XYZ file of C-alpha atoms in Angstrom:
770
model
C 59.658 97.513 96.025
C 55.977 96.606 95.790
C 55.036 93.087 96.961
C 51.663 91.371 96.924
C 50.439 87.883 97.690
C 51.452 86.647 94.217
C 54.853 88.312 94.260
C 56.010 86.848 97.577
C 56.946 83.419 96.068
C 58.670 85.249 93.214
C 60.747 87.300 95.619
C 61.612 84.142 97.564
C 62.837 82.456 94.380
C 64.868 85.531 93.458
C 66.482 85.640 96.897
C 67.155 81.900 96.844
C 68.741 82.134 93.389
C 70.966 84.985 94.518
C 72.027 82.916 97.525
C 72.924 79.940 95.297
C 75.053 82.151 93.041
C 76.767 83.783 96.017
C 77.630 80.407 97.516
C 78.888 79.178 94.144
C 81.227 82.166 93.856
C 82.500 81.640 97.398
C 83.086 77.902 97.004
C 84.708 78.391 93.586
C 87.114 81.016 94.933
C 88.007 78.729 97.817
C 88.566 75.829 95.429
C 90.882 77.937 93.272
C 92.999 78.863 96.284
C 95.803 76.292 96.579
C 96.529 74.692 99.944
C 99.097 76.196 102.284
C 102.660 75.036 101.791
C 103.849 72.363 104.204
C 106.828 73.083 106.404
C 110.190 71.354 106.328
C 109.085 69.241 109.311
C 106.356 67.482 107.299
C 106.552 63.667 107.287
C 109.275 62.404 104.941
C 106.841 60.591 102.647
C 104.883 63.800 102.029
C 105.626 66.674 99.698
C 106.837 69.812 101.462
C 106.870 73.156 99.653
C 109.377 74.479 102.203
C 111.819 71.689 101.366
C 111.223 72.167 97.621
C 111.802 75.907 97.945
C 115.096 75.291 99.740
C 116.160 73.021 96.854
C 115.088 75.684 94.370
C 117.241 78.274 96.148
C 120.166 75.865 96.207
C 119.923 74.960 92.519
C 119.211 78.368 90.995
C 121.831 79.979 93.188
C 122.059 83.653 92.210
C 118.593 83.635 90.576
C 119.957 84.501 87.138
C 118.690 83.495 83.683
C 120.097 80.180 82.479
C 119.089 79.605 78.845
C 120.234 76.570 76.923
C 123.962 76.498 76.250
C 124.867 79.208 78.750
C 127.484 78.843 81.471
C 124.709 79.560 83.988
C 122.793 76.595 82.576
C 125.857 74.393 82.998
C 126.084 75.489 86.638
C 122.394 74.752 87.278
C 122.811 71.303 85.745
C 125.771 70.585 87.990
C 123.815 71.541 91.116
C 120.863 69.353 90.078
C 123.203 66.391 89.633
C 124.710 67.025 93.044
C 121.257 67.218 94.663
C 120.064 63.967 93.071
C 123.264 62.263 94.166
C 122.741 63.543 97.726
C 119.224 62.061 97.651
C 120.631 58.607 96.886
C 120.180 58.435 93.108
C 122.709 57.793 90.382
C 121.889 60.586 87.913
C 123.332 60.731 84.436
C 123.490 63.348 81.705
C 122.259 62.192 78.305
C 123.471 64.479 75.524
C 121.753 64.595 72.159
C 121.005 66.801 69.168
C 117.334 67.550 68.555
C 115.177 69.693 66.287
C 111.800 71.320 66.951
C 108.862 71.787 64.610
C 109.714 75.446 63.904
C 113.227 74.958 62.601
C 115.155 75.159 65.898
C 117.936 72.647 66.530
C 120.504 72.361 69.298
C 122.531 70.031 71.448
C 120.795 69.398 74.769
C 121.898 67.859 78.052
C 119.092 65.971 79.779
C 119.368 64.822 83.395
C 117.966 61.365 84.128
C 117.647 59.255 87.250
C 115.752 56.067 88.005
C 113.911 54.469 90.895
C 113.543 50.774 90.087
C 110.190 49.122 90.598
C 109.432 45.686 91.944
C 108.127 44.390 88.611
C 109.807 44.425 85.199
C 108.141 46.042 82.247
C 106.948 49.553 81.614
C 107.908 52.667 83.545
C 106.379 55.992 84.548
C 108.067 59.301 83.787
C 108.127 62.378 86.028
C 109.322 65.353 83.986
C 110.102 69.051 84.135
C 112.623 71.265 82.352
C 115.506 73.132 83.945
C 116.400 75.739 81.299
C 114.960 79.263 81.387
C 114.452 81.983 78.834
C 117.207 84.577 78.488
C 115.099 87.374 79.991
C 114.314 85.829 83.357
C 115.558 83.348 85.962
C 112.541 81.064 85.547
C 111.765 80.357 89.190
C 108.193 79.376 88.287
C 108.846 78.337 84.682
C 110.149 75.859 85.337
C 112.177 76.152 88.496
C 109.063 75.214 90.463
C 108.635 72.080 88.348
C 112.312 71.210 88.703
C 112.234 71.699 92.493
C 109.030 69.650 92.690
C 110.722 66.771 90.874
C 113.631 66.909 93.326
C 111.311 66.976 96.358
C 109.229 64.129 94.888
C 112.482 62.219 94.327
C 113.298 62.688 98.008
C 109.813 61.596 99.123
C 109.936 58.487 96.912
C 112.894 57.235 98.946
C 110.558 57.191 101.988
C 107.733 55.234 100.333
C 107.528 51.517 99.558
C 109.118 50.640 96.196
C 106.553 51.088 93.395
C 105.447 48.252 91.141
C 106.745 50.001 88.021
C 109.995 51.899 87.723
C 109.863 55.694 87.967
C 112.183 57.643 85.686
C 112.988 61.241 86.603
C 113.666 63.541 83.648
C 114.858 67.126 83.984
C 115.303 68.112 80.390
C 117.165 70.894 78.657
C 116.090 73.171 75.810
C 112.340 73.218 76.432
C 112.086 76.964 75.892
C 113.464 77.120 72.331
C 111.266 74.272 71.073
C 110.809 71.267 73.407
C 114.231 70.057 72.301
C 115.110 68.069 75.418
C 111.836 66.143 75.332
C 112.384 65.359 71.654
C 115.923 64.164 72.289
C 114.656 61.879 75.044
C 111.806 60.386 73.011
C 113.775 59.890 69.798
C 117.161 58.747 71.077
C 117.109 57.670 74.715
C 116.756 53.891 75.302
C 114.714 54.479 78.479
C 112.066 56.274 76.431
C 110.809 53.002 74.989
C 109.856 51.793 78.495
C 107.618 54.748 79.319
C 103.889 54.123 79.485
C 102.770 57.330 81.236
C 104.166 60.735 82.147
C 103.465 63.316 84.837
C 104.720 66.669 83.540
C 105.163 69.781 85.687
C 105.376 73.157 83.944
C 104.024 76.648 84.594
C 102.755 79.767 82.865
C 102.624 82.123 85.810
C 103.749 82.365 89.415
C 100.635 81.638 91.483
C 97.227 79.973 91.491
C 96.114 76.355 91.747
C 97.935 73.581 89.916
C 95.587 72.955 87.021
C 95.557 69.467 85.591
C 94.934 70.918 82.140
C 96.027 68.192 79.733
C 95.941 64.427 79.480
C 96.912 61.787 76.986
C 94.658 61.139 74.019
C 92.931 58.171 75.702
C 92.733 59.404 79.236
C 90.142 57.419 81.169
C 92.714 55.225 82.934
C 95.002 58.066 84.026
C 92.093 60.320 84.932
C 90.522 57.733 87.224
C 93.823 57.321 89.062
C 94.180 61.097 89.418
C 90.617 61.422 90.694
C 91.133 58.754 93.349
C 94.550 59.856 94.579
C 94.993 63.624 94.237
C 93.889 65.675 97.220
C 93.101 68.954 95.415
C 91.457 68.657 92.014
C 91.263 71.650 89.692
C 90.613 70.224 86.271
C 88.170 70.038 83.415
C 88.012 68.508 79.962
C 87.259 71.999 78.691
C 90.743 73.172 79.764
C 92.341 70.733 77.370
C 89.867 71.563 74.616
C 90.707 75.270 74.873
C 94.430 74.568 75.303
C 94.560 72.767 71.964
C 93.385 75.983 70.278
C 96.187 78.082 71.788
C 99.681 78.536 70.277
C 101.296 76.919 73.305
C 103.068 73.635 73.898
C 104.868 71.912 76.745
C 107.088 68.848 76.850
C 103.910 66.822 77.365
C 103.037 67.539 73.713
C 106.075 65.510 72.655
C 105.363 62.741 75.143
C 101.729 62.491 74.113
C 102.688 62.313 70.434
C 104.988 59.435 71.384
C 101.972 57.550 72.757
C 102.455 58.167 76.479
C 99.445 58.467 78.733
C 99.582 60.797 81.685
C 98.824 64.155 83.245
C 100.111 67.682 82.671
C 100.059 70.227 85.520
C 100.630 73.986 85.543
C 99.611 77.067 87.490
C 98.671 80.173 85.502
C 98.163 82.971 88.043
C 100.105 86.232 87.571
C 100.842 85.588 83.898
C 102.471 89.038 83.766
C 105.687 87.625 85.285
C 105.910 84.744 82.783
C 109.191 84.793 80.814
C 110.342 88.057 82.425
C 112.861 89.051 85.134
C 109.908 89.064 87.562
C 109.770 85.267 87.429
C 111.978 85.215 90.507
C 112.083 83.920 94.090
C 110.062 86.819 95.437
C 107.051 86.242 93.188
C 106.735 82.459 93.383
C 103.770 81.313 95.473
C 104.635 78.723 98.117
C 101.021 77.481 98.038
C 101.189 76.927 94.272
C 104.439 75.035 94.673
C 102.787 72.829 97.306
C 99.747 72.174 95.132
C 101.770 71.213 92.088
C 104.266 69.069 93.963
C 101.650 67.230 96.029
C 99.662 66.499 92.872
C 102.824 65.338 91.133
C 103.768 62.978 93.963
C 100.275 61.503 94.289
C 99.891 61.092 90.523
C 103.255 59.483 89.814
C 102.798 57.018 92.684
C 99.287 56.145 91.514
C 100.442 55.550 87.945
C 103.500 53.564 89.039
C 101.448 51.234 91.255
C 98.570 50.652 88.815
C 98.025 48.074 86.124
C 98.848 49.559 82.749
C 95.896 49.311 80.333
C 96.210 46.352 77.996
C 94.781 48.144 74.980
C 93.488 51.475 73.836
C 91.547 53.318 76.516
C 88.638 55.695 76.135
C 88.577 59.466 76.442
C 86.647 60.907 79.365
C 84.511 63.976 79.908
C 85.248 65.393 83.339
C 85.167 68.361 85.694
C 85.936 68.994 89.330
C 83.354 69.936 91.970
C 84.856 72.845 93.899
C 88.248 71.126 94.006
C 86.918 68.286 96.183
C 86.103 65.547 93.707
C 85.810 64.839 90.002
C 82.685 63.954 88.038
C 83.614 61.921 84.976
C 82.201 59.540 82.413
C 83.502 57.920 79.196
C 83.299 60.386 76.347
C 81.599 57.880 74.069
C 78.543 57.958 76.341
C 78.074 61.705 76.017
C 75.919 61.595 72.903
C 73.618 59.017 74.476
C 73.218 61.213 77.563
C 72.459 64.233 75.388
C 69.864 62.321 73.379
C 68.292 61.116 76.617
C 68.087 64.693 77.885
C 66.430 65.841 74.649
C 63.947 62.973 74.711
C 62.928 63.579 78.332
C 62.660 67.341 77.895
C 60.451 66.896 74.842
C 58.312 64.393 76.738
C 57.943 66.809 79.668
C 57.025 69.701 77.373
C 54.417 67.563 75.605
C 52.955 66.480 78.933
C 52.693 70.098 80.091
C 50.982 70.931 76.807
C 48.594 68.003 77.289
C 47.747 69.353 80.762
C 47.019 72.784 79.189
C 49.822 74.398 81.155
C 51.993 75.096 78.130
C 51.012 76.280 74.656
C 52.966 76.017 71.408
C 53.108 79.808 71.157
C 54.714 79.987 74.605
C 57.376 77.460 73.593
C 58.035 79.515 70.458
C 58.402 82.733 72.431
C 60.714 81.087 74.958
C 62.835 79.366 72.314
C 63.227 82.411 70.071
C 63.732 84.691 73.071
C 66.591 82.677 74.573
C 68.367 82.327 71.210
C 68.035 86.052 70.486
C 69.450 86.886 73.911
C 72.409 84.535 73.526
C 73.238 85.928 70.065
C 72.862 89.470 71.388
C 75.249 88.622 74.223
C 77.921 87.588 71.750
C 77.401 90.605 69.484
C 77.274 93.146 72.305
C 80.254 91.439 73.920
C 82.225 91.975 70.715
C 81.053 95.595 70.586
C 82.039 96.189 74.222
C 85.446 94.662 73.655
C 85.961 96.929 70.625
C 84.922 99.981 72.640
C 87.366 99.102 75.408
C 90.127 98.617 72.859
C 89.406 102.030 71.308
C 89.429 103.551 74.784
C 92.872 102.052 75.403
C 91.791 99.633 78.121
C 93.203 96.522 76.409
C 96.569 97.448 74.882
C 98.108 94.082 75.783
C 96.780 90.558 76.209
C 96.815 90.704 80.027
C 96.318 94.059 81.744
C 97.378 94.915 85.269
C 93.865 95.254 86.722
C 91.466 93.024 84.761
C 88.756 92.698 87.435
C 86.570 95.599 86.171
C 86.567 94.102 82.666
C 85.787 90.631 83.944
C 82.873 92.017 85.965
C 81.597 94.070 83.016
C 81.460 91.112 80.647
C 80.063 88.682 83.215
C 77.312 91.162 84.120
C 76.604 91.774 80.435
C 75.580 88.136 79.950
C 73.493 88.200 83.139
C 71.868 91.563 82.358
C 70.814 90.541 78.857
C 69.402 87.234 80.076
C 67.340 88.970 82.778
C 66.139 91.905 80.656
C 65.448 89.832 77.555
C 63.687 87.147 79.540
C 61.509 89.774 81.212
C 60.415 91.075 77.810
C 59.586 87.573 76.559
C 57.905 86.524 79.804
C 54.584 88.254 79.037
C 53.961 85.947 76.083
C 55.956 82.885 77.198
C 55.195 82.574 80.900
C 57.229 80.522 83.336
C 57.019 77.198 81.514
C 57.448 78.755 78.081
C 60.726 80.304 79.202
C 61.681 77.005 80.818
C 60.998 75.069 77.621
C 62.813 77.623 75.447
C 65.950 77.695 77.564
C 66.307 73.943 77.902
C 65.392 73.223 74.288
C 68.551 75.058 73.300
C 70.519 73.533 76.169
C 69.606 70.032 75.099
C 70.259 70.768 71.411
C 73.655 72.274 72.245
C 74.435 69.129 74.248
C 73.935 66.984 71.152
C 75.955 69.310 68.911
C 78.860 69.461 71.350
C 78.687 65.726 72.055
C 79.341 65.177 68.354
C 81.762 68.023 67.674
C 83.669 68.360 70.960
C 82.664 66.047 73.807
C 85.086 67.725 76.202
C 82.997 70.910 76.036
C 79.622 69.217 76.222
C 79.255 69.002 79.978
C 78.827 72.775 80.394
C 75.335 72.470 78.891
C 74.629 68.763 79.326
C 74.921 68.686 83.140
C 72.488 71.611 83.697
C 70.100 70.144 81.096
C 70.045 66.785 82.879
C 69.527 68.590 86.189
C 66.599 70.460 84.612
C 65.037 67.160 83.555
C 65.231 65.808 87.097
C 64.203 69.042 88.809
C 61.063 69.530 86.707
C 59.715 66.007 87.225
C 57.599 66.899 90.302
C 56.071 69.913 88.550
C 55.260 67.825 85.485
C 54.005 64.635 87.115
C 52.168 65.825 90.211
C 48.428 66.393 89.738
C 48.794 70.077 90.515
C 51.607 72.557 90.764
C 52.960 73.556 94.174
C 55.095 76.537 95.027
C 58.097 74.365 95.822
C 57.974 72.620 92.435
C 58.916 75.830 90.658
C 61.607 76.479 93.251
C 63.106 73.064 92.549
C 62.866 73.534 88.761
C 64.918 76.706 89.129
C 67.403 76.043 91.894
C 68.646 72.530 91.129
C 69.656 73.359 87.515
C 71.121 76.643 88.766
C 73.286 74.791 91.277
C 74.428 72.370 88.567
C 75.172 75.258 86.214
C 77.137 77.078 88.909
C 79.274 74.012 89.622
C 80.314 73.597 85.981
C 80.377 77.258 84.889
C 81.617 79.357 87.801
C 85.212 78.017 87.920
C 85.414 78.419 84.154
C 84.345 82.072 84.355
C 86.882 82.756 87.110
C 89.761 81.072 85.239
C 89.141 82.201 81.670
C 90.960 85.513 81.894
C 93.939 83.972 83.711
C 94.411 81.458 80.928
C 93.578 83.424 77.778
C 93.580 87.108 78.686
C 91.540 89.623 76.681
C 90.597 86.958 74.154
C 88.414 85.449 76.884
C 86.244 88.517 77.488
C 83.436 87.662 75.077
C 83.652 84.067 76.265
C 83.128 85.286 79.837
C 79.923 87.068 78.752
C 78.631 83.953 76.970
C 79.608 81.697 79.877
C 77.770 84.016 82.278
C 74.682 83.849 80.058
C 74.866 80.062 80.177
C 75.400 80.204 83.936
C 72.097 82.029 84.522
C 70.142 80.167 81.839
C 68.371 78.186 84.619
C 67.040 81.549 85.832
C 65.432 82.327 82.467
C 62.004 81.175 83.749
C 62.515 83.378 86.810
C 62.074 86.373 84.531
C 58.332 85.718 84.619
C 58.516 86.267 88.381
C 60.295 89.580 87.913
C 57.242 90.930 86.127
C 55.186 90.324 89.277
C 57.327 92.763 91.276
C 55.917 96.162 90.548
C 57.309 99.644 91.061
C 60.850 100.799 91.290
C 61.962 97.515 92.849
C 60.944 95.446 89.845
C 62.432 98.012 87.470
C 65.719 97.955 89.409
C 65.963 94.182 89.393
C 65.560 94.137 85.617
C 67.736 97.066 84.579
C 70.296 97.775 87.331
C 72.673 95.134 85.916
C 73.084 97.274 82.786
C 74.110 100.236 84.920
C 76.608 97.977 86.660
C 77.987 96.913 83.246
C 78.476 100.552 82.268
C 80.125 101.398 85.584
C 82.500 98.426 85.424
C 83.373 99.181 81.791
C 84.122 102.800 82.709
C 86.334 101.624 85.572
C 88.213 99.417 83.109
C 89.067 102.476 81.020
C 90.438 104.546 83.906
C 92.566 101.982 85.762
C 96.127 101.786 84.393
C 96.914 99.000 81.944
C 100.363 98.456 83.486
C 101.957 98.539 86.901
C 105.303 97.673 88.450
C 103.858 94.240 89.317
C 102.305 93.817 85.874
C 104.471 95.791 83.420
C 104.318 95.979 79.655
C 106.742 93.734 77.800
C 109.204 95.940 75.904
C 112.341 94.573 74.253
C 115.276 96.507 72.775
C 117.478 95.375 69.886
C 120.714 96.691 68.504
C 120.486 95.648 64.832
C 123.538 95.927 62.561
C 123.237 95.292 58.839
C 126.765 94.182 57.969
C 126.204 94.671 54.228
C 125.229 98.343 54.381
C 126.907 99.203 57.668
C 123.643 100.727 58.892
C 122.793 100.213 62.563
C 119.514 100.872 64.347
C 118.011 100.742 67.780
C 114.757 98.823 67.604
C 112.039 98.865 70.262
C 109.340 96.191 70.379
C 106.523 97.295 72.721
C 103.934 94.607 73.324
C 101.154 97.183 72.997
C 102.410 98.547 69.695
C 102.709 101.961 71.351
C 105.869 103.571 72.641
C 105.876 104.651 76.273
C 106.758 108.315 76.749
C 109.950 107.726 78.747
C 111.403 105.595 75.957
C 110.254 108.017 73.256
C 112.082 110.845 75.001
C 115.293 108.806 75.174
C 115.784 108.741 71.405
C 114.355 109.967 68.136
C 112.275 106.846 67.604
C 109.926 106.607 64.657
C 107.349 103.948 63.979
C 108.953 101.591 61.487
C 107.268 101.975 58.089
C 108.777 98.634 57.221
C 109.516 95.994 59.815
C 112.963 96.098 61.362
C 113.489 92.711 59.733
C 111.323 91.435 56.863
C 110.302 88.373 58.850
C 109.062 90.427 61.792
C 105.341 90.460 62.515
C 105.606 92.707 65.577
C 105.095 96.451 65.644
C 108.397 98.243 66.174
C 110.004 101.665 66.503
C 113.457 102.469 65.159
C 116.173 105.085 65.620
C 119.640 105.470 64.196
C 122.387 103.788 66.203
C 126.170 104.080 66.027
C 127.995 101.627 63.820
C 129.899 99.176 66.005
C 132.602 96.940 64.655
C 130.938 93.560 65.153
C 132.082 90.722 62.926
C 129.273 89.525 60.668
C 128.083 85.907 60.666
C 129.288 83.794 57.762
C 127.282 81.379 55.652
C 129.791 79.410 53.629
C 128.783 76.995 50.884
C 130.951 73.912 51.303
C 129.534 71.804 48.484
C 126.635 71.663 46.036
C 125.254 69.160 43.567
C 122.232 68.851 41.286
C 119.540 66.317 42.176
C 116.988 66.331 39.362
C 115.405 69.776 39.205
C 116.831 70.803 42.561
C 120.274 71.669 43.834
C 121.514 70.416 47.174
C 123.767 72.642 49.223
C 126.024 71.833 52.121
C 126.840 74.960 54.118
C 128.402 76.149 57.352
C 126.699 78.835 59.466
C 129.146 80.404 61.883
C 129.114 83.315 64.294
C 132.464 85.010 63.958
C 131.842 86.959 67.165
C 130.919 83.795 69.132
C 127.280 84.796 69.604
C 125.239 82.030 71.250
C 122.482 81.911 68.630
C 122.533 81.810 64.843
C 119.871 81.494 62.166
C 119.387 81.425 58.429
C 116.230 82.906 56.872
C 114.842 81.909 53.480
C 112.433 84.392 51.840
C 108.837 83.505 50.944
C 108.551 81.422 47.797
C 112.092 80.043 47.975
C 110.728 76.479 48.287
C 113.580 75.304 50.471
C 113.274 71.612 51.359
C 115.174 68.619 52.706
C 116.858 70.651 55.430
C 119.296 68.873 57.710
C 121.194 70.398 60.610
C 124.225 68.477 61.842
C 122.928 65.621 59.709
C 119.506 65.484 61.375
C 116.447 65.979 59.213
C 114.429 69.019 60.271
C 110.643 68.801 60.129
C 108.959 70.979 57.490
C 107.959 74.391 58.779
C 104.652 74.378 60.621
C 101.892 76.777 59.510
C 102.165 78.512 62.877
C 105.877 79.181 62.317
C 105.183 80.485 58.805
C 102.705 83.001 60.207
C 105.062 84.004 62.997
C 107.887 84.723 60.526
C 105.700 86.571 58.010
C 106.071 83.827 55.391
C 109.843 83.489 55.761
C 111.350 80.121 56.645
C 113.789 80.157 59.551
C 116.301 77.569 60.708
C 118.020 78.461 63.949
C 120.344 77.115 66.584
C 120.015 78.589 70.088
C 123.314 76.996 71.073
C 125.768 77.554 68.250
C 128.818 75.255 68.169
C 132.063 77.293 68.204
C 133.129 75.721 64.914
C 129.816 76.545 63.260
C 126.650 74.676 62.350
C 126.460 72.340 59.349
C 123.286 72.840 57.315
C 122.247 71.102 54.104
C 119.158 71.895 52.021
C 117.781 71.886 48.480
C 116.449 74.727 46.305
C 114.795 74.645 42.873
C 117.246 74.974 40.001
C 117.198 78.183 37.992
C 116.027 80.773 40.547
C 118.338 83.022 42.541
C 117.566 83.047 46.265
C 118.901 85.666 48.667
C 119.081 84.300 52.195
C 119.855 86.231 55.360
C 122.203 84.933 58.011
C 122.031 86.404 61.509
C 123.602 85.861 64.865
C 122.253 87.086 68.201
C 123.784 87.732 71.590
C 121.908 88.610 74.746
C 122.059 92.166 76.007
C 122.791 95.499 74.351
C 126.254 96.924 73.710
C 127.419 99.599 76.184
C 126.155 102.289 73.820
C 122.621 101.143 74.609
C 122.831 101.961 78.304
C 120.686 105.064 77.738
C 117.818 102.827 76.620
C 118.067 100.580 79.644
C 118.026 103.648 81.884
C 114.960 104.982 80.052
C 112.908 101.821 80.547
C 110.248 102.766 83.151
C 109.108 100.560 86.017
C 105.996 99.743 83.985
C 108.069 98.147 81.209
C 110.155 94.982 81.297
C 112.045 92.727 78.866
C 110.600 89.300 78.098
C 111.408 86.005 76.371
C 114.890 86.501 74.850
C 115.077 89.993 76.323
C 117.278 92.706 74.849
C 119.555 91.391 72.106
C 122.281 92.423 69.698
C 121.673 91.200 66.142
C 124.114 91.215 63.251
C 122.856 90.212 59.795
C 124.347 89.494 56.369
C 122.690 88.580 53.082
C 124.004 85.793 50.861
C 122.914 85.161 47.273
C 122.541 81.589 46.059
C 122.348 80.726 42.335
C 120.978 77.182 42.065
C-alpha cells in the first residue's frame, strides 16, 4: 500500500470507519443475545426462567403434541388449571364456539384467571395460547408463552396489588385460526374491560424476545415499555414488515378489538417451528427469561398506569443496542424530514457559495449514489436467482444461511465503495456527500408520508449528517477533523439503526430478505460514500485491494453458500406424508409434500413416486409426489342435506357434515365460481373468505372444523339457483395407517413433518342442484 502526505488522513478515516463498523457489529450481536436465565432462587417478585421451565415440564408432561380437541390438550388444560390453583388463583374454563377468517370454526376452552386491582374500571390482559400443532409438542410455540404467564402469575402474588385488574388468558385453538382469542373477544364478559394486552407467542426456539407489534395508537404503551423493560429489542420497522407477512397471532384479534398493548416473540431457530423439534431440548432458557421478564415488566407497567383518555398517537421508534429506546410521535416525522432537507440544501448552497462545491459535483454525486443503489437491488436479484439455480435456496430457511447473508451484505458494501470510487474523480468529497444525503433526505420525506415506521432508517443518519457537517460548512477553513466528523457521526447513527436490522432480517423472513440485506447494507455504508474520494488517494495494490476485494469476498461467500448443505438434522426439510383415499372411485394414493418441491433420494427409493401432474387435491397449491397405495376400508365422511329453501335467486341449504370414522377434523370444499355465501357453522356466521385463504386454496372455498363434534357439524349456506355445484367433503386424522410405516422409516434425518404432520384423508364428492 502506497501512502503519501495526502493519503495519511484518508487512511486514518478508513481505519476509523472500519473500527466504527466493527464496534457496531459487536454491540449489535451482544444486544441480540438475551440475558441469562435466572435460577429458581431468584427473588419471588422477579421472573425466573428456571421456575418457568419447571412449570413447562410439569404442564406439558410427556412433551407430546396437543392440538385443539385432543385428549392430550384436555390433559394440558387440566394441569394448567391445577397450577393456577396452586398459585392462589381461582381459574375457570370458558367454553365457546368461534370462527376464523379462513373458514375454520371450532369449540374452544379458554383458561382465565384474575388478579383484582385496587381501582375499579379497565383491566390489562396477559395472554398466550396453550394448544400446539399436531406435528410437534410446541414447547416454544407456545409452551414458553404459557409457562411465562404462569411464572408471571406467581410473581404477581409477590408484588403490591396493581391499580388495574390483571386478567390472565391462556387460550385454546390459536393454531387453527386464532379461535380462542376470537371467542374471548366476542363472547366473554371480561373482554369488555380490557384496555391493553401483553401477548407472548413465538416463531422459533431461541433469540431475543422481540417486541415486534403494538396497538394501532402505540405512544402510551411504548413509553411504558421503554421506561420499564430491562432489555429492549424493538423497532417500528419490525411491525411494518410484519404487516406484510402472512402471519398472525392472537394480538391481531385483540388489536382489532381496540386493545392497546405489546406483542413479544423470539424468532431464532425458525427451523424447529411447528415441528417435532419444538421440544424441551431445543428451547433456549435465555429466550424464556427475556420474554418472561419483558412480560412481567410490561404488564405491571400497564396495570399501574393511567389509561389514555382518548386516541393516542403512533410512534416511530428503535432500540439502541438493547439498552434504551429512541422514539418520537409519528406525526412529527414529516416535519423532521423537511427540516433535514432544508438544512442539507442550505449547507450545500453555502459550500457552493464558498467555491468548495460545484453544481456538476452535486450532479455526479447524486446520480452516482442513485445508480449504485439501483444496481445493488438489480444485482441482488440476479445473485438470488443464481443461488436458486445452483440449489442453495430450496426452502425459505436453509440450515447454514451465514454465507448467503455475508454475500448479500458485502454486495451492497462493495458496490457502494466501487461505484463511489468511480464517481469520486468528478464529484470529490463534498459532491459525494451532497449526492448521498440528497437521496437520504428525499427518502426521509417519502417514507414519512408513505410509511413513518420505516422512515427512521434514513432520517436518523440524515439528521446526523446535518449536525456532523456543520463545522466543515461554517468554519472559515476546513480542518482534517471536520471531514472525520462528517463521516463518522453519520456512520455511527447509521450503524445503530441499520446493523440490528441486517442481523435480524434473515431470521424473520428467510430467503425473501436477501435482497433487502444487500440494500440495507448499502444504506448502512452510505455515510462512507464521500470516503470513496479518499480511496483514490491510496495508490498501488493497496488502493486497488480496498476498492475491489469486497467483490472477491462476495464471490467467495456466494460459492460457499452453494456448497454447504441446505438441510441438517438440526435444520431439516419439512416433508409431510398423506394417505389419501377417494371414497367415490376407491383409488388410494400416498402423497408426499416436500417443502423444497424436490423429493429426497431416500423417500424416492421407498416407493414409485411420480411428480403429480395434477395436484393431489384440486385445492392444493403445494408441489407433491404421488404413488399408488392400497385401498383401506375407511368409512367416507357424509354431507347430508337436512333442509333447503329458495330465497329469491338463491337456495339456502342446511346440512350435516359428519366423520363416520370419528376423525378429528372435517371440511367441505366449494369449487371456484360456486358463489357460496351466508355460511353459518353451528349457527354462527362465518366471515367471507379472505383473499389470502383464496390464494392458499387455489380459488376453492373451504369451511373446516379442527374439532369435529361426534354427532357432526351443522352447516348452512346459500348457492345461486340454477347451477349444479359439486362439493367435496373430507375428513382428516393425524398419522398414517400401519401400511405407511415404510414411508416413516424412509424419512431421513434431514426431513421432518411439520404443521399438521402426516395425515390420513378420506374424501367424497356431493352434487348439489340448487
